[in-house]
Amino acid sequence: MIEINDAHKSFGATQVIPGLTLSIATGQTHILLGSSGCGKTTLLRMIAGLTSPDQGEVTIGNKLVSSLSKREISDMIGYVIQEGGLLPHLNGIDNVLLPVKIRGLDIAKATERLEAFAAAIDLTIPQLKRFPHEISGGQRQRVALLRGLILDQPIILLDEPLSALDPVVRMNLQRHLKSIFKK
């Protein structure tokens, strides 16, 4: 369960989040809608522990996010940032498997998961063997999504995961994400 209690966040004189209270129960999927600059990314960053509220608190499972280590947070949360955050010197497969390697987890098992998810979101292994600059923006976004899903954390935060995708791929990906999140 994610609890946001009277969270406020400002950048200089600009108040981005003016006292938000929200509860998200385990197993629920929520979509944040709002105009550009209204605080959607800031809220996701607060949940992920990347920025702190100026006032109020964010808890996950009754633990203050501000009291958790980066490792504890990353064990609970997969976060796909708006721009994807792929490392340019790694091909798609290595970008996706990087969190697995950092944690010393089973690469073979993660590779099976990668292959299953890649097929579900219309990415081929030859495409995943390319570097970020060698694939389209939509393909980069899907590689970033794979990296966000690879560790199977209980919480997945997606910041505009469909924005660079063409309509057909977007519709297919929405269908596959629903299936993934039900599991």
Short mmCIF file of C-alpha atoms in Angstrom, two decimals:
data_model
loop_
_atom_site.label_atom_id
_atom_site.label_comp_id
_atom_site.label_asym_id
_atom_site.label_seq_id
_atom_site.Cartn_x
_atom_site.Cartn_y
_atom_site.Cartn_z
CA MET A 1 0.00 0.00 0.00
CA ILE A 2 1.26 3.45 -0.94
CA GLU A 3 0.05 6.32 1.25
CA ILE A 4 0.62 9.97 0.46
CA ASN A 5 -0.45 12.20 3.33
CA ASP A 6 -0.74 15.96 2.79
CA ALA A 7 2.33 16.06 0.51
CA HIS A 8 3.44 19.49 -0.67
CA LYS A 9 6.22 20.24 -3.13
CA SER A 10 7.42 23.54 -4.55
CA PHE A 11 10.27 24.53 -6.81
CA GLY A 12 11.15 28.08 -5.89
CA ALA A 13 7.91 30.08 -5.86
CA THR A 14 6.09 27.50 -8.00
CA GLN A 15 3.94 25.11 -6.00
CA VAL A 16 3.75 21.86 -7.96
CA ILE A 17 1.97 19.63 -5.44
CA PRO A 18 -0.33 21.58 -3.10
CA GLY A 19 -1.18 19.14 -0.32
CA LEU A 20 -1.98 15.80 -1.94
CA THR A 21 -3.48 12.91 0.03
CA LEU A 22 -3.81 9.59 -1.79
CA SER A 23 -3.98 5.88 -0.94
CA ILE A 24 -3.12 3.18 -3.46
CA ALA A 25 -3.94 -0.34 -2.32
CA THR A 26 -1.86 -3.35 -3.28
CA GLY A 27 -2.91 -4.77 -6.63
CA GLN A 28 -4.41 -1.54 -7.92
CA THR A 29 -3.41 0.27 -11.09
CA HIS A 30 -3.70 4.06 -11.17
CA ILE A 31 -3.17 6.53 -13.97
CA LEU A 32 -2.16 10.13 -13.30
CA LEU A 33 -3.69 12.56 -15.76
CA GLY A 34 -2.91 16.23 -15.97
CA SER A 35 -1.40 18.96 -18.06
CA SER A 36 2.30 19.29 -18.65
CA GLY A 37 4.08 20.62 -15.57
CA CYS A 38 1.27 19.83 -13.13
CA GLY A 39 3.40 17.56 -10.92
CA LYS A 40 2.87 14.01 -12.24
CA THR A 41 6.59 13.28 -12.55
CA THR A 42 7.30 15.00 -9.23
CA LEU A 43 4.76 12.76 -7.52
CA LEU A 44 6.32 9.63 -9.04
CA ARG A 45 9.77 10.85 -7.95
CA MET A 46 8.46 11.34 -4.38
CA ILE A 47 7.06 7.80 -4.31
CA ALA A 48 10.38 6.48 -5.66
CA GLY A 49 12.34 8.39 -3.01
CA LEU A 50 14.16 10.54 -5.56
CA THR A 51 12.77 13.78 -4.17
CA SER A 52 11.22 14.55 -0.81
CA PRO A 53 8.01 16.44 -0.12
CA ASP A 54 8.52 19.86 1.46
CA GLN A 55 5.76 18.92 3.87
CA GLY A 56 3.75 15.75 4.47
CA GLU A 57 4.87 12.18 4.03
CA VAL A 58 4.97 9.26 1.64
CA THR A 59 4.84 5.71 2.97
CA ILE A 60 5.04 2.31 1.36
CA GLY A 61 3.79 -0.56 3.47
CA ASN A 62 3.67 1.70 6.55
CA LYS A 63 7.35 2.66 6.14
CA LEU A 64 8.33 6.25 5.45
CA VAL A 65 10.03 6.40 2.06
CA SER A 66 12.46 8.95 3.52
CA SER A 67 13.64 6.32 6.05
CA LEU A 68 14.31 3.61 3.45
CA SER A 69 17.69 3.02 1.82
CA LYS A 70 18.04 3.35 -1.95
CA ARG A 71 18.39 -0.45 -2.14
CA GLU A 72 15.21 -1.04 -0.11
CA ILE A 73 13.34 1.31 -2.41
CA SER A 74 14.73 -0.23 -5.59
CA ASP A 75 13.83 -3.71 -4.32
CA MET A 76 10.21 -2.53 -4.08
CA ILE A 77 9.90 -0.14 -7.02
CA GLY A 78 10.60 -0.37 -10.72
CA TYR A 79 10.62 3.14 -12.17
CA VAL A 80 10.66 3.89 -15.89
CA ILE A 81 11.50 7.55 -16.37
CA GLN A 82 9.97 9.69 -19.10
CA GLU A 83 13.10 9.76 -21.27
CA GLY A 84 13.91 6.08 -20.72
CA GLY A 85 17.34 6.59 -19.17
CA LEU A 86 19.11 4.01 -21.32
CA LEU A 87 22.89 3.94 -21.14
CA PRO A 88 24.23 4.74 -24.63
CA HIS A 89 27.28 2.44 -24.39
CA LEU A 90 25.15 -0.65 -23.64
CA ASN A 91 22.98 -2.48 -26.14
CA GLY A 92 19.32 -3.09 -25.33
CA ILE A 93 19.85 -6.49 -23.72
CA ASP A 94 22.64 -5.19 -21.50
CA ASN A 95 20.55 -2.14 -20.55
CA VAL A 96 17.65 -4.40 -19.54
CA LEU A 97 19.81 -6.88 -17.63
CA LEU A 98 21.94 -4.26 -15.83
CA PRO A 99 19.79 -4.21 -12.64
CA VAL A 100 19.93 -8.02 -12.57
CA LYS A 101 23.73 -8.02 -12.88
CA ILE A 102 24.14 -5.30 -10.23
CA ARG A 103 22.17 -7.44 -7.76
CA GLY A 104 23.98 -10.65 -8.70
CA LEU A 105 20.71 -12.36 -9.63
CA ASP A 106 20.15 -15.28 -12.01
CA ILE A 107 20.90 -13.99 -15.52
CA ALA A 108 19.43 -17.07 -17.24
CA LYS A 109 16.09 -16.64 -15.46
CA ALA A 110 16.08 -12.90 -16.19
CA THR A 111 16.90 -13.56 -19.85
CA GLU A 112 13.87 -15.87 -20.10
CA ARG A 113 11.73 -13.12 -18.59
CA LEU A 114 13.25 -10.57 -20.98
CA GLU A 115 12.49 -12.76 -24.01
CA ALA A 116 8.87 -13.34 -22.93
CA PHE A 117 8.21 -9.65 -22.27
CA ALA A 118 10.05 -8.56 -25.43
CA ALA A 119 7.81 -10.75 -27.57
CA ALA A 120 4.75 -9.39 -25.77
CA ILE A 121 5.67 -5.78 -26.57
CA ASP A 122 6.83 -6.39 -30.13
CA LEU A 123 10.61 -6.23 -29.69
CA THR A 124 12.88 -8.78 -31.33
CA ILE A 125 16.19 -10.07 -30.00
CA PRO A 126 18.05 -8.54 -33.00
CA GLN A 127 16.52 -5.16 -32.09
CA LEU A 128 17.58 -5.65 -28.46
CA LYS A 129 21.17 -6.32 -29.58
CA ARG A 130 21.36 -2.77 -30.95
CA PHE A 131 22.53 0.31 -29.09
CA PRO A 132 20.02 3.01 -28.13
CA HIS A 133 21.10 5.35 -30.95
CA GLU A 134 20.47 2.56 -33.49
CA ILE A 135 16.77 2.08 -32.69
CA SER A 136 13.68 4.28 -32.89
CA GLY A 137 12.34 6.37 -30.01
CA GLY A 138 9.44 3.97 -29.55
CA GLN A 139 11.81 0.99 -29.43
CA ARG A 140 14.00 2.79 -26.87
CA GLN A 141 10.92 3.42 -24.76
CA ARG A 142 10.01 -0.28 -24.87
CA VAL A 143 13.57 -1.27 -23.92
CA ALA A 144 13.32 1.07 -20.92
CA LEU A 145 9.98 -0.51 -20.04
CA LEU A 146 11.57 -3.97 -20.15
CA ARG A 147 14.28 -2.78 -17.77
CA GLY A 148 11.59 -1.46 -15.42
CA LEU A 149 9.81 -4.82 -15.42
CA ILE A 150 12.81 -7.18 -15.33
CA LEU A 151 13.18 -7.42 -11.53
CA ASP A 152 9.49 -8.08 -10.90
CA GLN A 153 9.20 -5.50 -8.11
CA PRO A 154 5.77 -5.19 -6.49
CA ILE A 155 5.44 -1.51 -7.50
CA ILE A 156 5.99 -0.26 -11.04
CA LEU A 157 6.01 3.48 -11.75
CA LEU A 158 5.76 4.42 -15.42
CA ASP A 159 6.28 8.05 -16.42
CA GLU A 160 4.55 8.53 -19.79
CA PRO A 161 5.41 5.00 -20.97
CA LEU A 162 3.41 5.24 -24.20
CA SER A 163 4.23 8.77 -25.37
CA ALA A 164 6.75 7.89 -28.13
CA LEU A 165 4.83 4.92 -29.51
CA ASP A 166 2.79 4.73 -32.68
CA PRO A 167 -0.96 4.09 -32.18
CA VAL A 168 -0.90 0.38 -33.11
CA VAL A 169 2.05 -0.42 -30.83
CA ARG A 170 0.50 1.74 -28.08
CA MET A 171 -2.75 -0.23 -28.21
CA ASN A 172 -0.93 -3.59 -28.17
CA LEU A 173 1.32 -2.47 -25.33
CA GLN A 174 -1.65 -1.31 -23.24
CA ARG A 175 -3.22 -4.74 -23.67
CA HIS A 176 0.02 -6.53 -22.71
CA LEU A 177 0.63 -4.25 -19.72
CA LYS A 178 -2.84 -5.07 -18.40
CA SER A 179 -1.99 -8.76 -18.66
CA ILE A 180 1.40 -8.28 -16.96
CA PHE A 181 -0.08 -6.25 -14.11
CA LYS A 182 -2.79 -8.84 -13.46
CA LYS A 183 -0.06 -11.41 -12.74
#
